[in-house]
XYZ file of C-alpha atoms in Angstrom:
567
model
C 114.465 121.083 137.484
C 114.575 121.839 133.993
C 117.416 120.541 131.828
C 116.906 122.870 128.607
C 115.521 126.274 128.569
C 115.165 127.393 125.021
C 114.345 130.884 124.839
C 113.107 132.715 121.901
C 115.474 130.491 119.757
C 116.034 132.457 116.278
C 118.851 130.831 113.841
C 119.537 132.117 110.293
C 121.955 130.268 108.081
C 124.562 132.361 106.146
C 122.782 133.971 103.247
C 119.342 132.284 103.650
C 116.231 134.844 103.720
C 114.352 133.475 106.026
C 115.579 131.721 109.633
C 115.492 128.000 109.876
C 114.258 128.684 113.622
C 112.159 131.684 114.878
C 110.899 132.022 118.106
C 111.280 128.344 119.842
C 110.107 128.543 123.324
C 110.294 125.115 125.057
C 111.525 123.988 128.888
C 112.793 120.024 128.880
C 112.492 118.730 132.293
C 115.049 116.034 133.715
C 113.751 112.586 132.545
C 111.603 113.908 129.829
C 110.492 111.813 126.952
C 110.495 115.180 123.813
C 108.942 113.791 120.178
C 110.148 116.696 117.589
C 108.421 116.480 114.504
C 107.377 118.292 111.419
C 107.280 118.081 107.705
C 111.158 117.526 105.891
C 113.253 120.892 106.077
C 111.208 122.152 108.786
C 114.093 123.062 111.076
C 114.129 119.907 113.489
C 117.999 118.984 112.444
C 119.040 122.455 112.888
C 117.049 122.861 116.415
C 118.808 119.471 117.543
C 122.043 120.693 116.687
C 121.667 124.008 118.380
C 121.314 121.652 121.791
C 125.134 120.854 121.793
C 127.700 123.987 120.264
C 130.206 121.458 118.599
C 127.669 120.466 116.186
C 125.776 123.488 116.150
C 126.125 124.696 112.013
C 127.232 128.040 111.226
C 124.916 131.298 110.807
C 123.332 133.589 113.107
C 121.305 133.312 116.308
C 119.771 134.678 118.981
C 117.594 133.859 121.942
C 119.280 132.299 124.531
C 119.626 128.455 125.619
C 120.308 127.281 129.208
C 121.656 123.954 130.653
C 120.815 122.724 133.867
C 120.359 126.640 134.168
C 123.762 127.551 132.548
C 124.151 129.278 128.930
C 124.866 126.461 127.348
C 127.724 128.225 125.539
C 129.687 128.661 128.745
C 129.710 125.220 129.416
C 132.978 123.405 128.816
C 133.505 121.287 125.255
C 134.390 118.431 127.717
C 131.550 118.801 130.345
C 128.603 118.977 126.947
C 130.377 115.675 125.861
C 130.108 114.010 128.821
C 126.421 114.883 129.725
C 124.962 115.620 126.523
C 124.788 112.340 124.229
C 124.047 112.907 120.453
C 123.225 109.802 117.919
C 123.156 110.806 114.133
C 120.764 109.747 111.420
C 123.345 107.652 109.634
C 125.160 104.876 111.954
C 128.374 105.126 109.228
C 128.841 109.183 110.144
C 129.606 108.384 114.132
C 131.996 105.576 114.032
C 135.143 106.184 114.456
C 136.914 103.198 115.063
C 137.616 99.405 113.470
C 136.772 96.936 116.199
C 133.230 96.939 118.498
C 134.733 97.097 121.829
C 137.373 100.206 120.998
C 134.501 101.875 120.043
C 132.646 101.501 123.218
C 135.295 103.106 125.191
C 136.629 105.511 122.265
C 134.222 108.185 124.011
C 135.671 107.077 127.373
C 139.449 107.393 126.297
C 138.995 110.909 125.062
C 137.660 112.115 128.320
C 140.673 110.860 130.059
C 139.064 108.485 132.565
C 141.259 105.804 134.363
C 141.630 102.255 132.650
C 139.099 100.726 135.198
C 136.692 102.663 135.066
C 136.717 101.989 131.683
C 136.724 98.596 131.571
C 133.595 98.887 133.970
C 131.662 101.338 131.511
C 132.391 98.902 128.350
C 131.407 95.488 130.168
C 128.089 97.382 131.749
C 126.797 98.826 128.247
C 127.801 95.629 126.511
C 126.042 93.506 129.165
C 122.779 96.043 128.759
C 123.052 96.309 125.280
C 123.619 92.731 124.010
C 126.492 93.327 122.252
C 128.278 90.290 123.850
C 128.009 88.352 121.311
C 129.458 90.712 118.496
C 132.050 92.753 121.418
C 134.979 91.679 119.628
C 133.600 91.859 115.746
C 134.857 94.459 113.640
C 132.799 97.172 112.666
C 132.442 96.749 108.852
C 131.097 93.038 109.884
C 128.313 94.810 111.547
C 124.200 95.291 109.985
C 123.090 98.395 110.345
C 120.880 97.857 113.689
C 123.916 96.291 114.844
C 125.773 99.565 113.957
C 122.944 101.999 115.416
C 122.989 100.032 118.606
C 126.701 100.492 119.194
C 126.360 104.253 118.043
C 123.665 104.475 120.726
C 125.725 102.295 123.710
C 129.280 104.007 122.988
C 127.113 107.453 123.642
C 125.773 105.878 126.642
C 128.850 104.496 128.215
C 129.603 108.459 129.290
C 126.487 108.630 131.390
C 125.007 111.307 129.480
C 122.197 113.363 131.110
C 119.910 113.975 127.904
C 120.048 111.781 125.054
C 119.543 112.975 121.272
C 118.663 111.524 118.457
C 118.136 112.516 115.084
C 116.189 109.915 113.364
C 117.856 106.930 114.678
C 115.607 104.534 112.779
C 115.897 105.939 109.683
C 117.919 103.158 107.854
C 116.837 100.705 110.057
C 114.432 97.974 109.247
C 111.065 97.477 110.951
C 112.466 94.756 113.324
C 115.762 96.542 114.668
C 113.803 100.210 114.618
C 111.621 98.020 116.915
C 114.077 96.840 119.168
C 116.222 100.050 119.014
C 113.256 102.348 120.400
C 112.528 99.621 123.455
C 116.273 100.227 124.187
C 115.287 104.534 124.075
C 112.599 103.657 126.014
C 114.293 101.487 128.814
C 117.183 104.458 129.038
C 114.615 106.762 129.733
C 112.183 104.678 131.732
C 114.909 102.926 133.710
C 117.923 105.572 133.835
C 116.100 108.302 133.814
C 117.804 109.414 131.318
C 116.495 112.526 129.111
C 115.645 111.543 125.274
C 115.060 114.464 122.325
C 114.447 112.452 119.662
C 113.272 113.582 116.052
C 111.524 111.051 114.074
C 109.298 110.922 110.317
C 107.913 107.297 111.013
C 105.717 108.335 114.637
C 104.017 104.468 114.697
C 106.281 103.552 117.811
C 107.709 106.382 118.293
C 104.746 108.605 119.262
C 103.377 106.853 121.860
C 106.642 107.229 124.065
C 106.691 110.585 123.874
C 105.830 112.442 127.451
C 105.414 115.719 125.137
C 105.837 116.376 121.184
C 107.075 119.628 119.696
C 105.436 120.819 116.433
C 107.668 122.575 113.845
C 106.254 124.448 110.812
C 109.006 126.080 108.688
C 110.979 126.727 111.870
C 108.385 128.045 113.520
C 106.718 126.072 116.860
C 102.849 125.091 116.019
C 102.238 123.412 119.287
C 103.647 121.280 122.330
C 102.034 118.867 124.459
C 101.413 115.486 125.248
C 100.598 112.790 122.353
C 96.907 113.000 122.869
C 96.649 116.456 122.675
C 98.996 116.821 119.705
C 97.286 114.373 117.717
C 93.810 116.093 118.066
C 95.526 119.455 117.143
C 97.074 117.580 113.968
C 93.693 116.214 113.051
C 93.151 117.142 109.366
C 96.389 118.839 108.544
C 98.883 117.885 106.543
C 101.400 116.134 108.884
C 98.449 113.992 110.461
C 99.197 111.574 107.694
C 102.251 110.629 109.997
C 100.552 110.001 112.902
C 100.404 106.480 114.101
C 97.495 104.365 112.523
C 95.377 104.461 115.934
C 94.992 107.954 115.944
C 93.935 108.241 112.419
C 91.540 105.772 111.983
C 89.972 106.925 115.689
C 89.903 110.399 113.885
C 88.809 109.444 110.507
C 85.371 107.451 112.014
C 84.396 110.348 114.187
C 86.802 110.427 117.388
C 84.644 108.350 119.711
C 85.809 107.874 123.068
C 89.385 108.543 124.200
C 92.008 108.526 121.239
C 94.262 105.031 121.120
C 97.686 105.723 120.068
C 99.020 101.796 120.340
C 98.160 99.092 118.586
C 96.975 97.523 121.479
C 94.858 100.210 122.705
C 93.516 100.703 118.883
C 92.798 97.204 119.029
C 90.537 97.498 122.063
C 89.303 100.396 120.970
C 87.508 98.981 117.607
C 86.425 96.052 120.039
C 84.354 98.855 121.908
C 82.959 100.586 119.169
C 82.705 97.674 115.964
C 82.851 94.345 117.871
C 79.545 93.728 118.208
C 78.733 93.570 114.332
C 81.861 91.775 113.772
C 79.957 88.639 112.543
C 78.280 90.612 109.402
C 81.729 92.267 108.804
C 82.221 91.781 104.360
C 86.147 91.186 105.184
C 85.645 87.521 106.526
C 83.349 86.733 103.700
C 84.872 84.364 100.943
C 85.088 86.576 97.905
C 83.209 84.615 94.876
C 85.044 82.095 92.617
C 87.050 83.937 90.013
C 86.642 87.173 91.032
C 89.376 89.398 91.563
C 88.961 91.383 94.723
C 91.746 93.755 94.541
C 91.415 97.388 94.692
C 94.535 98.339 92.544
C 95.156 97.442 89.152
C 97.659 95.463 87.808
C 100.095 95.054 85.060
C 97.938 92.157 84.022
C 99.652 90.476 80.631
C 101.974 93.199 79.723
C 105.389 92.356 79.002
C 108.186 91.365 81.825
C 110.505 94.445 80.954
C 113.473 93.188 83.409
C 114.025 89.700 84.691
C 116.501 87.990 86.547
C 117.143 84.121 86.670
C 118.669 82.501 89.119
C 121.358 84.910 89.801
C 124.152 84.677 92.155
C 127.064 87.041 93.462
C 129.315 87.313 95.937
C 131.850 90.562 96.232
C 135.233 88.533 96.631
C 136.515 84.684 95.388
C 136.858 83.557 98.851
C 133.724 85.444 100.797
C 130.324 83.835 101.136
C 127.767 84.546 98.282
C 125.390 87.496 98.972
C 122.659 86.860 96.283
C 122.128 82.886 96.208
C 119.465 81.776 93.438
C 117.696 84.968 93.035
C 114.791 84.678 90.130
C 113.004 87.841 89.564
C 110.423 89.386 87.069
C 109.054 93.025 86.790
C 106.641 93.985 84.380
C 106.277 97.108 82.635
C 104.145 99.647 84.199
C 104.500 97.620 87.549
C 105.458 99.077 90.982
C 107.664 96.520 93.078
C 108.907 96.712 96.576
C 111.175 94.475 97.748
C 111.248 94.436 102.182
C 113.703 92.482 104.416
C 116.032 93.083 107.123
C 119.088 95.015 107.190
C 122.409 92.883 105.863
C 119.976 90.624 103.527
C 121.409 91.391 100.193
C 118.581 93.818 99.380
C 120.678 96.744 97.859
C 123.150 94.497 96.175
C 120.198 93.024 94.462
C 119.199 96.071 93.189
C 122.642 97.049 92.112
C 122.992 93.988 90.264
C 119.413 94.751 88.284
C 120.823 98.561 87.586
C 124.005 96.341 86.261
C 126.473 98.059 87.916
C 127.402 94.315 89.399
C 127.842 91.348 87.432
C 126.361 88.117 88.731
C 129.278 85.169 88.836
C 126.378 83.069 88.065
C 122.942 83.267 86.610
C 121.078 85.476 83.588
C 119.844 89.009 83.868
C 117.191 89.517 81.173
C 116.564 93.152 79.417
C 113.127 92.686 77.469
C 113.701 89.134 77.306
C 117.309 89.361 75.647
C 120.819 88.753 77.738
C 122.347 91.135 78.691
C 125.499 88.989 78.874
C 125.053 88.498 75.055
C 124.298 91.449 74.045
C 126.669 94.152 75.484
C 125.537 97.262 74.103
C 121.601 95.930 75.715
C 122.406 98.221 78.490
C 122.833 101.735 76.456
C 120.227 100.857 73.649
C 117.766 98.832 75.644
C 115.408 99.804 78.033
C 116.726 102.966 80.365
C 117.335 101.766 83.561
C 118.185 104.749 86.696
C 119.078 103.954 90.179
C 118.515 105.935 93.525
C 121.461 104.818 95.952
C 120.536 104.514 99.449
C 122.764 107.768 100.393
C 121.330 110.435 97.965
C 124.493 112.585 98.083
C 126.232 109.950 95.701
C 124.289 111.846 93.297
C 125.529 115.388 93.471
C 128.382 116.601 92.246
C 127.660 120.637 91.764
C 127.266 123.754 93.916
C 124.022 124.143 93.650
C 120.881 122.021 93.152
C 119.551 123.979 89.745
C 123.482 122.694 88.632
C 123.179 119.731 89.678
C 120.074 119.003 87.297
C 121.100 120.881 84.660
C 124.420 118.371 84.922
C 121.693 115.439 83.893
C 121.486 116.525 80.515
C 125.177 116.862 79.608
C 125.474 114.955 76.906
C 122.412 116.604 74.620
C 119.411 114.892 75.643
C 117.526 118.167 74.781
C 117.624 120.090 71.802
C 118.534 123.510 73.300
C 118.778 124.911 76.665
C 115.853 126.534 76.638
C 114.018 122.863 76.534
C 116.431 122.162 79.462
C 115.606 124.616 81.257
C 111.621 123.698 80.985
C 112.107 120.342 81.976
C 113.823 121.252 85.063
C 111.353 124.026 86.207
C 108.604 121.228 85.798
C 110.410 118.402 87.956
C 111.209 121.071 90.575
C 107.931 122.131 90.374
C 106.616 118.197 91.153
C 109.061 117.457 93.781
C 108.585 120.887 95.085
C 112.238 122.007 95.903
C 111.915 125.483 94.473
C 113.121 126.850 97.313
C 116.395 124.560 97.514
C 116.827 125.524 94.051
C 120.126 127.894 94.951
C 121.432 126.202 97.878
C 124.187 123.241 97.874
C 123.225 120.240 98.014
C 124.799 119.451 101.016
C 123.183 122.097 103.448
C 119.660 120.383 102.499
C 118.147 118.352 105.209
C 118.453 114.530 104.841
C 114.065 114.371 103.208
C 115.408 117.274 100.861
C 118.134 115.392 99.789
C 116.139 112.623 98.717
C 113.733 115.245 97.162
C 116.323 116.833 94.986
C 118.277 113.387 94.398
C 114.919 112.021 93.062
C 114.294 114.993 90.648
C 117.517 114.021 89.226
C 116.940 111.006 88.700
C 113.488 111.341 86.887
C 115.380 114.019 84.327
C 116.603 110.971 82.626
C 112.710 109.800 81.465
C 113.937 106.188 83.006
C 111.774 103.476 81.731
C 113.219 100.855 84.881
C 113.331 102.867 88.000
C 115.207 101.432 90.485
C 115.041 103.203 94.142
C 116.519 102.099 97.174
C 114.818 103.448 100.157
C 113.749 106.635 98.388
C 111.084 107.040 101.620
C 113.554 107.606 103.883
C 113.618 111.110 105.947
C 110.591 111.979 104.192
C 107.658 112.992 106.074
C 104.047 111.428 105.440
C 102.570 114.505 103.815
C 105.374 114.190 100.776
C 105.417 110.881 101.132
C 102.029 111.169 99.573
C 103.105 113.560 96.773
C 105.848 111.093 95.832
C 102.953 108.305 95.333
C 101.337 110.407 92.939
C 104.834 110.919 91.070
C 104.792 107.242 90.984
C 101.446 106.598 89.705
C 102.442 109.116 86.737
C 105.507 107.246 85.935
C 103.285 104.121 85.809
C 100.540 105.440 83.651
C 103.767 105.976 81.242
C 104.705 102.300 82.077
C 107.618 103.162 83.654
C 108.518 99.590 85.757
C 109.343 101.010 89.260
C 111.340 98.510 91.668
C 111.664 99.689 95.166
C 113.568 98.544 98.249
C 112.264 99.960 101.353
C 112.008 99.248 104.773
C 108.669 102.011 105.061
C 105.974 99.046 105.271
C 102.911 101.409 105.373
C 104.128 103.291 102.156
C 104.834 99.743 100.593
C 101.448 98.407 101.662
C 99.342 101.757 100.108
C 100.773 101.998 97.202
C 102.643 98.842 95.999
C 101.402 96.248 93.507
C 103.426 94.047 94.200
C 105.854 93.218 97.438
C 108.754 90.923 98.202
C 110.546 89.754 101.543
C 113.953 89.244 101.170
C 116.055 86.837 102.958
C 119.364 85.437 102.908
C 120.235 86.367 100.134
C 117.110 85.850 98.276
C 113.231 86.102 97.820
C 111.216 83.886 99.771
C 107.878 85.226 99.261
C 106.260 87.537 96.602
C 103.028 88.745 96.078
C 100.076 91.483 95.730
C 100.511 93.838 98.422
C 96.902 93.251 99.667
C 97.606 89.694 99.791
C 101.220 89.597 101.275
C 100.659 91.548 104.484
C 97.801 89.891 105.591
C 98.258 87.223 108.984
C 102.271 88.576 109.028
C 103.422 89.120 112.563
C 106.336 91.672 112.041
C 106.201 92.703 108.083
C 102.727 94.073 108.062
C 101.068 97.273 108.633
C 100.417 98.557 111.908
C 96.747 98.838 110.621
C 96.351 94.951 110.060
C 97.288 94.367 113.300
C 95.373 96.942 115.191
C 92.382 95.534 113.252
C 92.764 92.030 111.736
C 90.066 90.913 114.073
C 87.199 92.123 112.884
C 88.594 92.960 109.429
C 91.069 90.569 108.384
C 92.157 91.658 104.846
C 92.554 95.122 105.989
C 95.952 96.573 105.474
C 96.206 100.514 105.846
C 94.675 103.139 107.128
C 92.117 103.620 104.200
C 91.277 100.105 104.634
C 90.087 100.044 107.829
C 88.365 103.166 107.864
C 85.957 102.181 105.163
C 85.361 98.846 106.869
C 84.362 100.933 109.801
C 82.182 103.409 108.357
C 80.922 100.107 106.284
C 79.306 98.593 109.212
C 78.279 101.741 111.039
C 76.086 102.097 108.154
C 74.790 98.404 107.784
C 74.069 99.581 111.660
């Protein structure tokens, strides 16, 4: 039986010219396994939302949707809560309450069920969800996998009949995304239990999917099963989201049946590039003194921002967060720094931007202290930060207002030359068409857009971004590399935290791993990922037997066409 029934969907937001959705026609069947995905802004937040009328947003729609063969809108507030579960993007915007176990049954209390049952519901999702060990913890204690995973359980505990998610992993590093989406996939394999899921990083995600649903600018492209959907991708612009299997098997010429796994990539280039695998270049000792790399690198030029062994801690009494952290970045140098969730990454960036002071250590502006010399920070080297949550940024009704707020103060001459300057960055993060909406009706990837073009307003010379990837889909991700490779041509230091490995491995020159509190390994991105388990591409893995220094995509393909021609 079919649990959705979306018919001719059509939504228009108040005042918008043209409808976020038009003409979604899609049936979900019970125990269904539905991949959403599409390019940022496309309409896959507002479709989600339509799926459950609390959250649905305001405007106007028609087509109609059924539920279990019910409009949904006749179906009791109570009765969607109950059988249709919804987990947010952010794990901050769902909790509700201070300590782990209140908010397991918080759902439960509000639907009036007896103190037993309860009881029964919190112990069972606890037991299934691992949260044992953290069941009486407060909330604020928790990382943010630890946060997503009650989010997800507390949602569970009412026995929903469809599950939906609106890119759960977003803020989640590679290891908890990991073992977040084995949890989706044991609801839905085990329970039965429908998933809707929208996601911009498809690696692991994809190949779960029993169908995926194509958006373009609200409209539906295509729905099918993975396979299928990644052939019909094939050389558009989303395709550079599609897991690294399917791209490689479709950038050397499709033979065979397409992988999407790692482990079925992996067999896969056994099949086709095994058996030259002992004249492969990669496992060839490069010659003495020669330098290998693709990329080019900062070389001698000078170490713009440094940090010496730097420690902090946010109160007298609590544990330090940063212990011994020595840093350098050099000018015209792109940095990321990688590491779980609850590591100290951000603060670490926040204490390079200066808005924390270390209780110990030296932060170094162009070699000088910024300690001893307190106006460094206004007539030294400008230094801009992203924050992690974009809407810290925007304090106007509009977007155009909100970067015309950047140059209060007279950076320009006139506002004419204002004016200029912010047609160009809209033009280069392309959010001309968000120009005259608020900031806050922009879809999370169009936040970061606009947030970003703020930023970049201020001609920073130390860049400092922290997870600027996030909610952005692959085809801008690629835009946003070439804004980077600008800003370094202008030796603009760029330092980058970031849990998007494949984006970090592509385009980095350097990377970090971060852990407790500090960095325990740095080094050229070609270098670092290689023979990692967990931090490395899903590329390397697929193919680090027959080419071991491959890292991405690119990589691999031009090993592969490499020895099909030596063939």
């Amino acid at each position: 039986m079919a649990l959705f029934e979306i018919k001719d969907l059509k939504f228009v937001y108040p005042g918008a010219e043209n409808p976020a959705l038009d003409g979604i026609d899609v049936t979900v069947e019970e125990g269904e396994f539905i991949l959403v995905c599409g390019r940022s802004g496309c309409g896959k937040t507002t479709l989600l939302r339509q799926l459950k009328t609390v959250l649905a947003p305001h405007g106007e729609r028609s087509g109609e949707i059924l539920f279990s063969g019910e409009p949904l809108e006749g179906i009791t507030e109570r009765r969607q809560a109950s059988e249709i579960g919804y987990v947010l993007q952010n794990p901050n915007n769902q909790i509700v309450t201070d300590k782990v176990w209140h908010e397991l049954a918080f759902g439960l209390e509000n639907l009036g069920y007896v103190p037993e049952v309860i009881r029964l519901r919190v112990a069972e999702m606890a037991s299934f969800f691992g949260i044992q060990n953290w069941f009486h913890k407060k909330v604020e204690e928790l990382s943010g996998g630890q946060k997503q995973l009650l989010n997800l359980a507390s949602v569970m505990a009412m026995q929903p009949k469809v599950l939906i998610l609106d890119e759960p992993t977003a803020q989640l590093d590679p290891i908890a995304a990991g073992e977040f989406l084995d949890t989706v996939r044991k609801i839905n394999r085990e329970l039965g239990t429908t998933v809707i899921m929208t996601e911009h990083r498809l690696e692991e995600v994809f190949p779960l999917a029993d169908k995926v649903l194509i958006l373009e600018a609200g409209r539906q492209t295509y729905y099918d099963t993975p396979r299928r959907a990644g052939k019909f991708l094939a050389g558009k612009e989303l395709a550079a989201a599609l897991p690294s299997a399917v791209q490689i098997y479709e950038q050397t010429g499709g033979f065979g049946e397409c992988p999407l796994t790692v482990c079925e990539g992996r067999s896969w280039l056994s099949d086709h590039f095994g058996h030259c695998a002992k004249e492969i270049n990669d496992t060839k000792e490069p010659e003495a003194g020669k330098d290998v790399s693709h990329r080019e690198r900062p070389g001698e030029k000078e170490t713009v921002l440094e940090a010496r062994e730097i420690w902090f801690r946010y109160e007298r009494e609590l544990p330090d967060v940063i212990r011994d952290l020595s840093l350098e970045v050099k000018k015209g140098e792109f940095l990321c720094i990688l590491g779980g969730n609850g590591t100290g990454k951000s603060t670490a960036l926040s204490l390079l931007a200066g808005i924390r002071k270390p209780w110990r250590g030296r932060m170094l502006l162009e070699g000088k202290d910024v300690r001893k010399r307190k106006a460094l920070r206004s007539e030294g080297p400008k230094t801009v930060m992203l924050p992690q949550d974009p809407r810290h940024l925007f304090v106007r009704d509009t977007v155009r207002e909100d970067l015309m707020e950047m140059f209060d103060g007279g950076i320009l001459s006139g506002k004419g030359e204002q004016r200029d300057r912010v047609e160009e960055m809209v033009e280069i993060m392309e959010i001309g068409h968000l120009i005259s909406m608020h900031p806050y009706d922009l879809s999370g990837g169009e936040q970061q857009r606009a947030a970003l073009a703020k930023v970049l307003l201020k001609e920073p010379e130390i860049l400092l971004l922290d997870e600027p990837t996030k909610g952005l889909d692959g085809f801008y991700k690629q835009k946003l590399a070439e804004t980077f490779k600008l800003l370094k041509e202008r030796e603009t230091a760029i330092v980058m935290v970031s849990h998007d490995i494949e984006f970090c491995a592509a385009y980095a020159d350097r990377c970090a791993l971060f852990f407790d509190g500090s960095i325990v390994s740095c080094g050229p991105a070609e270098q670092f990922f290689v023979g990692n388990s967990f931090y490395t591409t899903a590329a390397n893995r697929m193919a680090r037997h027959l080419f071991p220094s491959a890292i991405t995509v690119k990589d691999v393909v031009e090993s592969c066409r490499s020895n099909r021609i030596q063939e």
